[in-house]
Each structure stands twice: as structure tokens, then as C-alpha cells.
Short mmCIF file of C-alpha atoms in Angstrom, two decimals:
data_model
loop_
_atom_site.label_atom_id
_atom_site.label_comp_id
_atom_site.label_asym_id
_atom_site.label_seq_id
_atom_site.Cartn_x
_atom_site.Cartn_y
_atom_site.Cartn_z
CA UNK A 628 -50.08 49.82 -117.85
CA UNK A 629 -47.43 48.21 -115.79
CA UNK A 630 -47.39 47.09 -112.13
CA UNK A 631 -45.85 48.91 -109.49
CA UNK A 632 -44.21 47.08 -106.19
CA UNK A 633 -43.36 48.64 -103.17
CA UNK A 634 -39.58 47.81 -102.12
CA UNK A 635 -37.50 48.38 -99.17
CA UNK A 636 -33.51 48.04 -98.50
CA UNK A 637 -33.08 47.32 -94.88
CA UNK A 638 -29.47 46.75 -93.29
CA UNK A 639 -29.91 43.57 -90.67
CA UNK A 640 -27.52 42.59 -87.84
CA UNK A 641 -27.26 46.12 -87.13
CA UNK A 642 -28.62 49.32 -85.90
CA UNK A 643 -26.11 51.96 -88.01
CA UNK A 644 -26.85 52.61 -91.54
CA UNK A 645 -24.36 51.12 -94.71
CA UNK A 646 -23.14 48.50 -92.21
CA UNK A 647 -24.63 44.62 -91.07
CA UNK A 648 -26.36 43.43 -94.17
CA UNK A 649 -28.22 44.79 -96.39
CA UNK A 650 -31.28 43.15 -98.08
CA UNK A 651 -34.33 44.06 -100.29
CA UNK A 652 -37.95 43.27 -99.41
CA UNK A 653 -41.18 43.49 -101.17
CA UNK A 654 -43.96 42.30 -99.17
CA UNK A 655 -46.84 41.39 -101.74
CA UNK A 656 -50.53 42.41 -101.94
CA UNK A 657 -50.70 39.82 -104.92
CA UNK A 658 -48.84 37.08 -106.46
CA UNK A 659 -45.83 37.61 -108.42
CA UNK A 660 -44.60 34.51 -111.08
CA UNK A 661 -41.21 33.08 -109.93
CA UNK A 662 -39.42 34.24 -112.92
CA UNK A 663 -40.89 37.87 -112.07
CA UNK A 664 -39.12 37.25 -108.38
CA UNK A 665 -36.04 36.16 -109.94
CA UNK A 666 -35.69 39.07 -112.53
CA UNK A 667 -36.63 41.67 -109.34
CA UNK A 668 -33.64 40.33 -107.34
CA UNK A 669 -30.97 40.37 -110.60
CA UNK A 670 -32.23 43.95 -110.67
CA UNK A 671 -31.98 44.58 -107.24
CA UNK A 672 -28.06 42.84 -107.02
CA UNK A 673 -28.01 42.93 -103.35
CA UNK A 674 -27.14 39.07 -101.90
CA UNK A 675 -30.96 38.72 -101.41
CA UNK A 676 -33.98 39.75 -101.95
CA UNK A 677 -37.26 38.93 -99.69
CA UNK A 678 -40.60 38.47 -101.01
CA UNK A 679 -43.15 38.04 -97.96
CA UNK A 680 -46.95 37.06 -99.02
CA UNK A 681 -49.67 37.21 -96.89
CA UNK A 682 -51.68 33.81 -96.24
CA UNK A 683 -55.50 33.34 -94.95
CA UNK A 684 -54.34 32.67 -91.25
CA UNK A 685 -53.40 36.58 -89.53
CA UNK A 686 -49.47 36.39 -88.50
CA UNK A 687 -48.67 33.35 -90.87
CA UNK A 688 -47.03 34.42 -93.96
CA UNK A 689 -45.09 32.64 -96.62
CA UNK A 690 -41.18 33.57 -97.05
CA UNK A 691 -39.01 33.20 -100.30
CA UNK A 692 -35.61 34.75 -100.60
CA UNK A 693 -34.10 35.13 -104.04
CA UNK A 694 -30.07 35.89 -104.74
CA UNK A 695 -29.23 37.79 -108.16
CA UNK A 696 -29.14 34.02 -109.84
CA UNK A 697 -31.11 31.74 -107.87
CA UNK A 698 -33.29 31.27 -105.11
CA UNK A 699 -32.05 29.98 -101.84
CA UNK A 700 -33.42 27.43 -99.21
CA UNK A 701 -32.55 30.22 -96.01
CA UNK A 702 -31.67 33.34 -95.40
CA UNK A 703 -31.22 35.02 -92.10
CA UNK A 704 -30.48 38.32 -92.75
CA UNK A 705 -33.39 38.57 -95.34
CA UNK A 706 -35.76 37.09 -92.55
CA UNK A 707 -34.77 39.51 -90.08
CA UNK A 708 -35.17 42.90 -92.78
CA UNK A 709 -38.57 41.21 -93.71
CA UNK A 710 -39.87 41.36 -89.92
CA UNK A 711 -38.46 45.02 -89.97
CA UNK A 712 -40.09 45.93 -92.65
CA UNK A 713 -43.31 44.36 -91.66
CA UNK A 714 -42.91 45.85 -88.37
CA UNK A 715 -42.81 49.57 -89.74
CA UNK A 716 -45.39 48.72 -92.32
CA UNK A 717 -47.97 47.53 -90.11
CA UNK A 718 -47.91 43.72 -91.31
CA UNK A 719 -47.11 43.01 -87.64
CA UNK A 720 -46.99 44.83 -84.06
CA UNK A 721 -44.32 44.49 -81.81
CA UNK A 722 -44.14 41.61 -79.19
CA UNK A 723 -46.23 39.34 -82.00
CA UNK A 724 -44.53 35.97 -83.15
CA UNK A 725 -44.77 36.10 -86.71
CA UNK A 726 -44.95 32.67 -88.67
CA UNK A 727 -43.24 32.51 -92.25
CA UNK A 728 -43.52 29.34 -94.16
CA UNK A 729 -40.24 28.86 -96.25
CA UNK A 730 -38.18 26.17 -98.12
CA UNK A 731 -36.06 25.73 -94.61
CA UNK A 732 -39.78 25.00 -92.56
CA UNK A 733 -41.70 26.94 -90.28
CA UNK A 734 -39.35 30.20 -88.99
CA UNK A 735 -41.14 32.48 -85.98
CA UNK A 736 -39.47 35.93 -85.73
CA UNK A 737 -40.96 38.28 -82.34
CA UNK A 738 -39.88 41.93 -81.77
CA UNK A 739 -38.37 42.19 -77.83
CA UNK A 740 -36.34 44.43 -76.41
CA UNK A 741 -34.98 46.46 -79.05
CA UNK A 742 -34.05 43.22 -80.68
CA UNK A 743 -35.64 40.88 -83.35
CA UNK A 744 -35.60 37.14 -82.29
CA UNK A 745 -35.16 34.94 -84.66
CA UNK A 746 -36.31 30.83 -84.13
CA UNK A 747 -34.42 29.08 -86.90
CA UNK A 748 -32.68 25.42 -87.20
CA UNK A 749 -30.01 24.10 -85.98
CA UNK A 750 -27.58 22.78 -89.10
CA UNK A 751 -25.81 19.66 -88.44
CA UNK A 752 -22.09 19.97 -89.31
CA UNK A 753 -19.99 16.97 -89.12
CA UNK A 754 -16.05 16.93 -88.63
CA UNK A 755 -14.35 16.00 -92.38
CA UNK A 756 -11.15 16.45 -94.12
CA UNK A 757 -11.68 18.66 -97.58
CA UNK A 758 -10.02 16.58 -100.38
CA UNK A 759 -8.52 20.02 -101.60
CA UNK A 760 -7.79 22.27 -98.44
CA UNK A 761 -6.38 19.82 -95.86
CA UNK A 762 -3.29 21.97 -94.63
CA UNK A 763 -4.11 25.39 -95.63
CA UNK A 764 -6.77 27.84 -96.79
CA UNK A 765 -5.42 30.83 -98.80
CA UNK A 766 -2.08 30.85 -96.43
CA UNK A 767 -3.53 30.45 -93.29
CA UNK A 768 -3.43 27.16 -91.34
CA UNK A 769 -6.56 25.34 -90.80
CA UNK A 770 -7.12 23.63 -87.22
CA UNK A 771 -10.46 21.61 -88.21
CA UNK A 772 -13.08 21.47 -90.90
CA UNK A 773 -16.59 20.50 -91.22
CA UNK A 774 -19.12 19.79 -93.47
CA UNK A 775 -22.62 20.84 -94.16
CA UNK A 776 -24.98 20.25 -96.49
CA UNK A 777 -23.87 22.54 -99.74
CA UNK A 778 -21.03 24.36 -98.17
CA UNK A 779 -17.78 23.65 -95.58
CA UNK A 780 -16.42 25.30 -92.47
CA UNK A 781 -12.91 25.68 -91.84
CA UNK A 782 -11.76 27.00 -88.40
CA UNK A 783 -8.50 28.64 -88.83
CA UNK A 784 -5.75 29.34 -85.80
CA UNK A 785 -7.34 33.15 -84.62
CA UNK A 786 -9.08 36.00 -85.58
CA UNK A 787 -6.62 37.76 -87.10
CA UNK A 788 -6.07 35.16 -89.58
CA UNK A 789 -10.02 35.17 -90.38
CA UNK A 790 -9.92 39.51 -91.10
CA UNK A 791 -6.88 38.68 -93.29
CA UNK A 792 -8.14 35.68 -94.94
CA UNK A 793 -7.79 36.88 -99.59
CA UNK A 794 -10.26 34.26 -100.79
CA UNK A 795 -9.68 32.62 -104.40
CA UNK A 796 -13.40 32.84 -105.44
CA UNK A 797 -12.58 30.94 -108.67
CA UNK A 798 -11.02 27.54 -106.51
CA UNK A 799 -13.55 28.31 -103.95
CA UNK A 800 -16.53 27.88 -106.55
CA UNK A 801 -14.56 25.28 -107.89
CA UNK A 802 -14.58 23.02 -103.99
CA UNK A 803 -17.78 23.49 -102.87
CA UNK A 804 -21.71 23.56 -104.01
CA UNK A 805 -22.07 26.80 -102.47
CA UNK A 806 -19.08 28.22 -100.66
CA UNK A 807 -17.14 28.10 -97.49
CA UNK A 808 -17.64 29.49 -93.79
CA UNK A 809 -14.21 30.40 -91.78
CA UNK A 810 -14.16 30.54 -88.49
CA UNK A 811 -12.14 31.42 -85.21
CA UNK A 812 -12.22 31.91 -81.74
CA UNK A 813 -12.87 35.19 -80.88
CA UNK A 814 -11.17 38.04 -79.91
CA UNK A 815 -11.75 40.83 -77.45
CA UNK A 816 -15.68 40.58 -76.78
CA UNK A 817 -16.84 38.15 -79.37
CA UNK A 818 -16.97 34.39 -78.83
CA UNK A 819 -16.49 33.70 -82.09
CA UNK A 820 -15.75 35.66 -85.72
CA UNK A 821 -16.41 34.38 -88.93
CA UNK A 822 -17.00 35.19 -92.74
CA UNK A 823 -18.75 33.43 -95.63
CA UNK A 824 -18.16 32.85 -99.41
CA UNK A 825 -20.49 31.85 -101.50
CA UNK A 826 -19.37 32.31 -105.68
CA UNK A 827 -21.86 29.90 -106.52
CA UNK A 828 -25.05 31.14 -105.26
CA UNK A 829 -24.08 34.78 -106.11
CA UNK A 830 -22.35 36.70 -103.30
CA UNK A 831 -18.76 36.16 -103.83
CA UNK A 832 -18.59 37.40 -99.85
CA UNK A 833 -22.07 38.18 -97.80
CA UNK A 834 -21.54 40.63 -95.30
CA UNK A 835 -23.46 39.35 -92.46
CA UNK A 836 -24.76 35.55 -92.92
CA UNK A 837 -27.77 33.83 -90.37
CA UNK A 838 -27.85 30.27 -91.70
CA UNK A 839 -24.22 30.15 -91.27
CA UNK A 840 -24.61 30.88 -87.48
CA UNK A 841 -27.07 28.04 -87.72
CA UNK A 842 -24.41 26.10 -88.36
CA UNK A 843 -21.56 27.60 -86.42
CA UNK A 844 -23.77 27.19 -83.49
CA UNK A 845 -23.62 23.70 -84.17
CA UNK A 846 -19.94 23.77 -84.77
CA UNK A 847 -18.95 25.57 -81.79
CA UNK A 848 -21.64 23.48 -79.62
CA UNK A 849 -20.00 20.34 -79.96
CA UNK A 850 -16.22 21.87 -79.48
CA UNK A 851 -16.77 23.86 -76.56
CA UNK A 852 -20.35 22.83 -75.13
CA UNK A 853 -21.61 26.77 -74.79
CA UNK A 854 -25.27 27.21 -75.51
CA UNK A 855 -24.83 31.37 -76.12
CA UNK A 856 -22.66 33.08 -78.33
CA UNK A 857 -21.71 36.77 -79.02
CA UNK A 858 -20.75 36.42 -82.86
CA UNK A 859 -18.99 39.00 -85.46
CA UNK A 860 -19.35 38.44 -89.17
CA UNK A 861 -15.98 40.13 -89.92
CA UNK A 862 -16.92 41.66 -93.51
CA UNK A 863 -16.05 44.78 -94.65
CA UNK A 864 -19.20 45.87 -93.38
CA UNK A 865 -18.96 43.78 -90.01
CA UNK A 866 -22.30 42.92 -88.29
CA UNK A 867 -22.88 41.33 -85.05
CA UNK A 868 -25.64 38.14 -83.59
CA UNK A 869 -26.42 36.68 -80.39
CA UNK A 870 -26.73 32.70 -80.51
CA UNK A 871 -28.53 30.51 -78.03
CA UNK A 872 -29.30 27.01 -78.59
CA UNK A 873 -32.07 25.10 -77.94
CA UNK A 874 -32.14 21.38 -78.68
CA UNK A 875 -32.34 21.54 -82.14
CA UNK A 876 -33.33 25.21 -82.55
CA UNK A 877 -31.14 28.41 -83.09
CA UNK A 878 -32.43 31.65 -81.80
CA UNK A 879 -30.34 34.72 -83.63
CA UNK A 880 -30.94 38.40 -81.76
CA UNK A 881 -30.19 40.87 -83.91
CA UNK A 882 -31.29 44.78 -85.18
CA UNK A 883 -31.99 46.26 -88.31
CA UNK A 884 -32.13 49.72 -89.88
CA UNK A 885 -34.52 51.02 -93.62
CA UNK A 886 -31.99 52.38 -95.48
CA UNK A 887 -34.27 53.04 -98.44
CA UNK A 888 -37.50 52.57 -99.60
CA UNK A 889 -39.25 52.80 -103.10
CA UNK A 890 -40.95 51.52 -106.51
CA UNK A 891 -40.52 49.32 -108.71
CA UNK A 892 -42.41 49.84 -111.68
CA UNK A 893 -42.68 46.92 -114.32
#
């Protein structure tokens, strides 16, 4: 007799469905081997999959988020389709600060206003010259770069230049442990757009990415000094986040949307 799991496929960083993000969650009544979490996600082939597990404190839970290939250190988008899920499965009430314990620390999501508010780290990025892209990125001219740990922001001259952007995926994989973020001032009534490529970990380009804003925050905080940002993840599927800073914390306001929910039976 096999086991059967309860799954979910929520779209995050938005409140229309097929656009923002989409991510699969299972939230477990028992535990599940890593391997079993692994071969769940490379079934699921969305850029992550969340598995929440209840702990023996009410409102803490633990967090892991699993790619197709690998699992990951942080996720934002998974986070925030986690509380959703939670949220409309009675693991939480709204206006309750839920705790997960992950690989990135302690992260504290709370329902408010229509929005989910995420509490995540800052990521320290540090100006640096890429020994490969110094000049140019694909065509377009880059204005600064930056690195972080595993992956490397490049700020290109506008917007436009970041929705036009054709990504090698084979020389990006090839110049970075994980991938790249581009950047660029925004237009119209963004602050800032951006996307993300990450060949190595799985998602040759992730429609909507949090622990990239975690960094961009950072990014953007020591160029210009804001504290807030209206962000666009220009994907195909586009999503949009609200930053704030906070010393060395990151709250991301965002929505989310069930697309889908089933079994898995294994």
C-alpha cells in the first residue's frame, strides 16, 4: 500500500492565476526521507518545491525547499506559497506570525492587509569586476556588478535592456555557482526591474525570485540610500514585491493565488 501526500501549486508575487511564480507545497503530517523530497520535486519540475513540517511549539514550523536537482538554502517565492497554503489549510490564521526554521535561519511570514509579509535577510553584495563579463552581458552594456555568495548581479543601462536581455545559459552555468541577477532602474512605476538565471541549480530563468530581492535590496541600498522599493521581476510571467529594509532585515509584501491542488500517491 503506498503513501499518499497532499500537494498544492500556488502562484506567489501575485494575485492572477498562470502569472508571479509558481511553486509546489506539501505540508507534512509525517516525515518524508530527503531522497523522497528530492524525487517529489524532479516529479513536480516546477523551480521549487516546499515541504513545511510541523514542530512541537504551535506556529513554529520547519521549512525546506527542493529544486528539480537539488535543494536550496532560500527561497522566497516557495516561503510565501507555503504561508498561503497554510493559511487556506488551517495550519495558520490570518494576522499570526508564523516561524519556519530553514537552512537561511529563522524566517517569520504574517498575513496583513491583503498581503503576506515576509521577514527575511538582508544579502550582502559587494561591488566586483566579473573576470568574464566586464564590458558586456549578452550585448547589453553593463554599468556595475556585484557579487554574492553563489551568484552575481549585473546592473545594465535601463529597463529595456533587462526585458531584452537572450541569456547564454551554457556560459552562464559556466561563470557562476548558481547564476546571475540583472538589474535596472526602473521604469514607469517600478523602482527597480530585474530577472534571474540560475542553470546550475535548475531553473534556467525563475519567474519571480525573493532571495534575489534580498540582495537587490542590498544593492540598490547602498547606490541610492532608499529603504522601500516597488520591484518587477520582468519574466515572461512578470510578478511584482514591495521591499523595505530594516537594518539587516528584508521585509518582501507580496500575494499569492492556489492554482491547483492534489495527490501524490507513492
Amino acid at each position: 500500500m503506498g503513501k499518499t501526500l497532499k500537494i498544492a501549486v500556488i502562484d506567489a508575487f501575485t494575485d492572477k492565476p498562470f502569472s508571479g511564480n509558481p511553486a509546489a507545497v506539501c505540508l507534512l503530517e509525517e516525515f518524508l526521507p530527503k531522497e523522497t523530497m528530492q524525487s517529489i520535486a524532479m516529479e513536480m519540475n516546477l523551480s521549487e518545491t516546499a515541504f513545511v513540517e510541523k514542530t512541537e511549539e504551535s506556529g513554529y514550523f520547519n521549512l525546506r525547499w527542493f529544486t528539480p536537482t537539488l535543494e536550496i538554502d532560500l527561497c522566497g517565492h516557495a516561503t510565501l506559497a507555503s504561508s498561503h497554503w497554510m493559511l487556506l489549510s488551517g495550519w495558520a490564521a490570518e494576522g499570526e506570525l508564523i516561524h519556519f526554521s530553514t537552512k537561511s535561519g529563522e524566517l517569520r511570514v504574517k498575513s496583513e492587509g491583503g498581503y503576506l509579509q515576509m521577514d527575511f535577510p538582508l544579502i550582502p553584495t559587494f561591488t566586483d569586476s566579473h573576470p568574464e563579463f566586464t564590458d558586456q552581458l549578452f550585448g547589453k552594456r553593463i554599468l556595475h556588478a556585484a557579487q554574492l555568495r553563489k551568484n552575481w548581479i549585473f546592473e545594465l543601462e535601463d529597463a529595456q535592456a533587462v526585458r531584452d536581455l537572450d541569456p547564454d545559459f551554457g556560459k552562464i552555468a559556466a561563470n557562476s555557482e548558481e547564476g546571475f541577477i540583472i538589474t535596472a532602474e526602473g521604469d514607469q512605476e517600478y523602482d527597480i526591474v530585474s530577472r534571474f538565471f540560475g542553470p546550475n541549480v535548475g531553473v534556467p530563468e525563475d519567474p519571480v525570485t525573493g532571495f534575489a530581492h534580498c540582495a537587490l535590496m542590498d544593492y540598490w541600498n547602498q547606490k541610492t540610500g532608499k529603504t522601500q522599493l516597488k520591484a518587477f521581476q520582468a519574466s515572461k510571467r512578470g510578478g511584482e514585491l514591495f521591499l523595505e529594509k530594516h537594518d539587516d532585515r528584508v521585509l518582501i509584501h507580496g500575494k499569492a493565488v492556489k492554482v491547483w491542488e492534489g495527490e501524490l500517491t507513492f
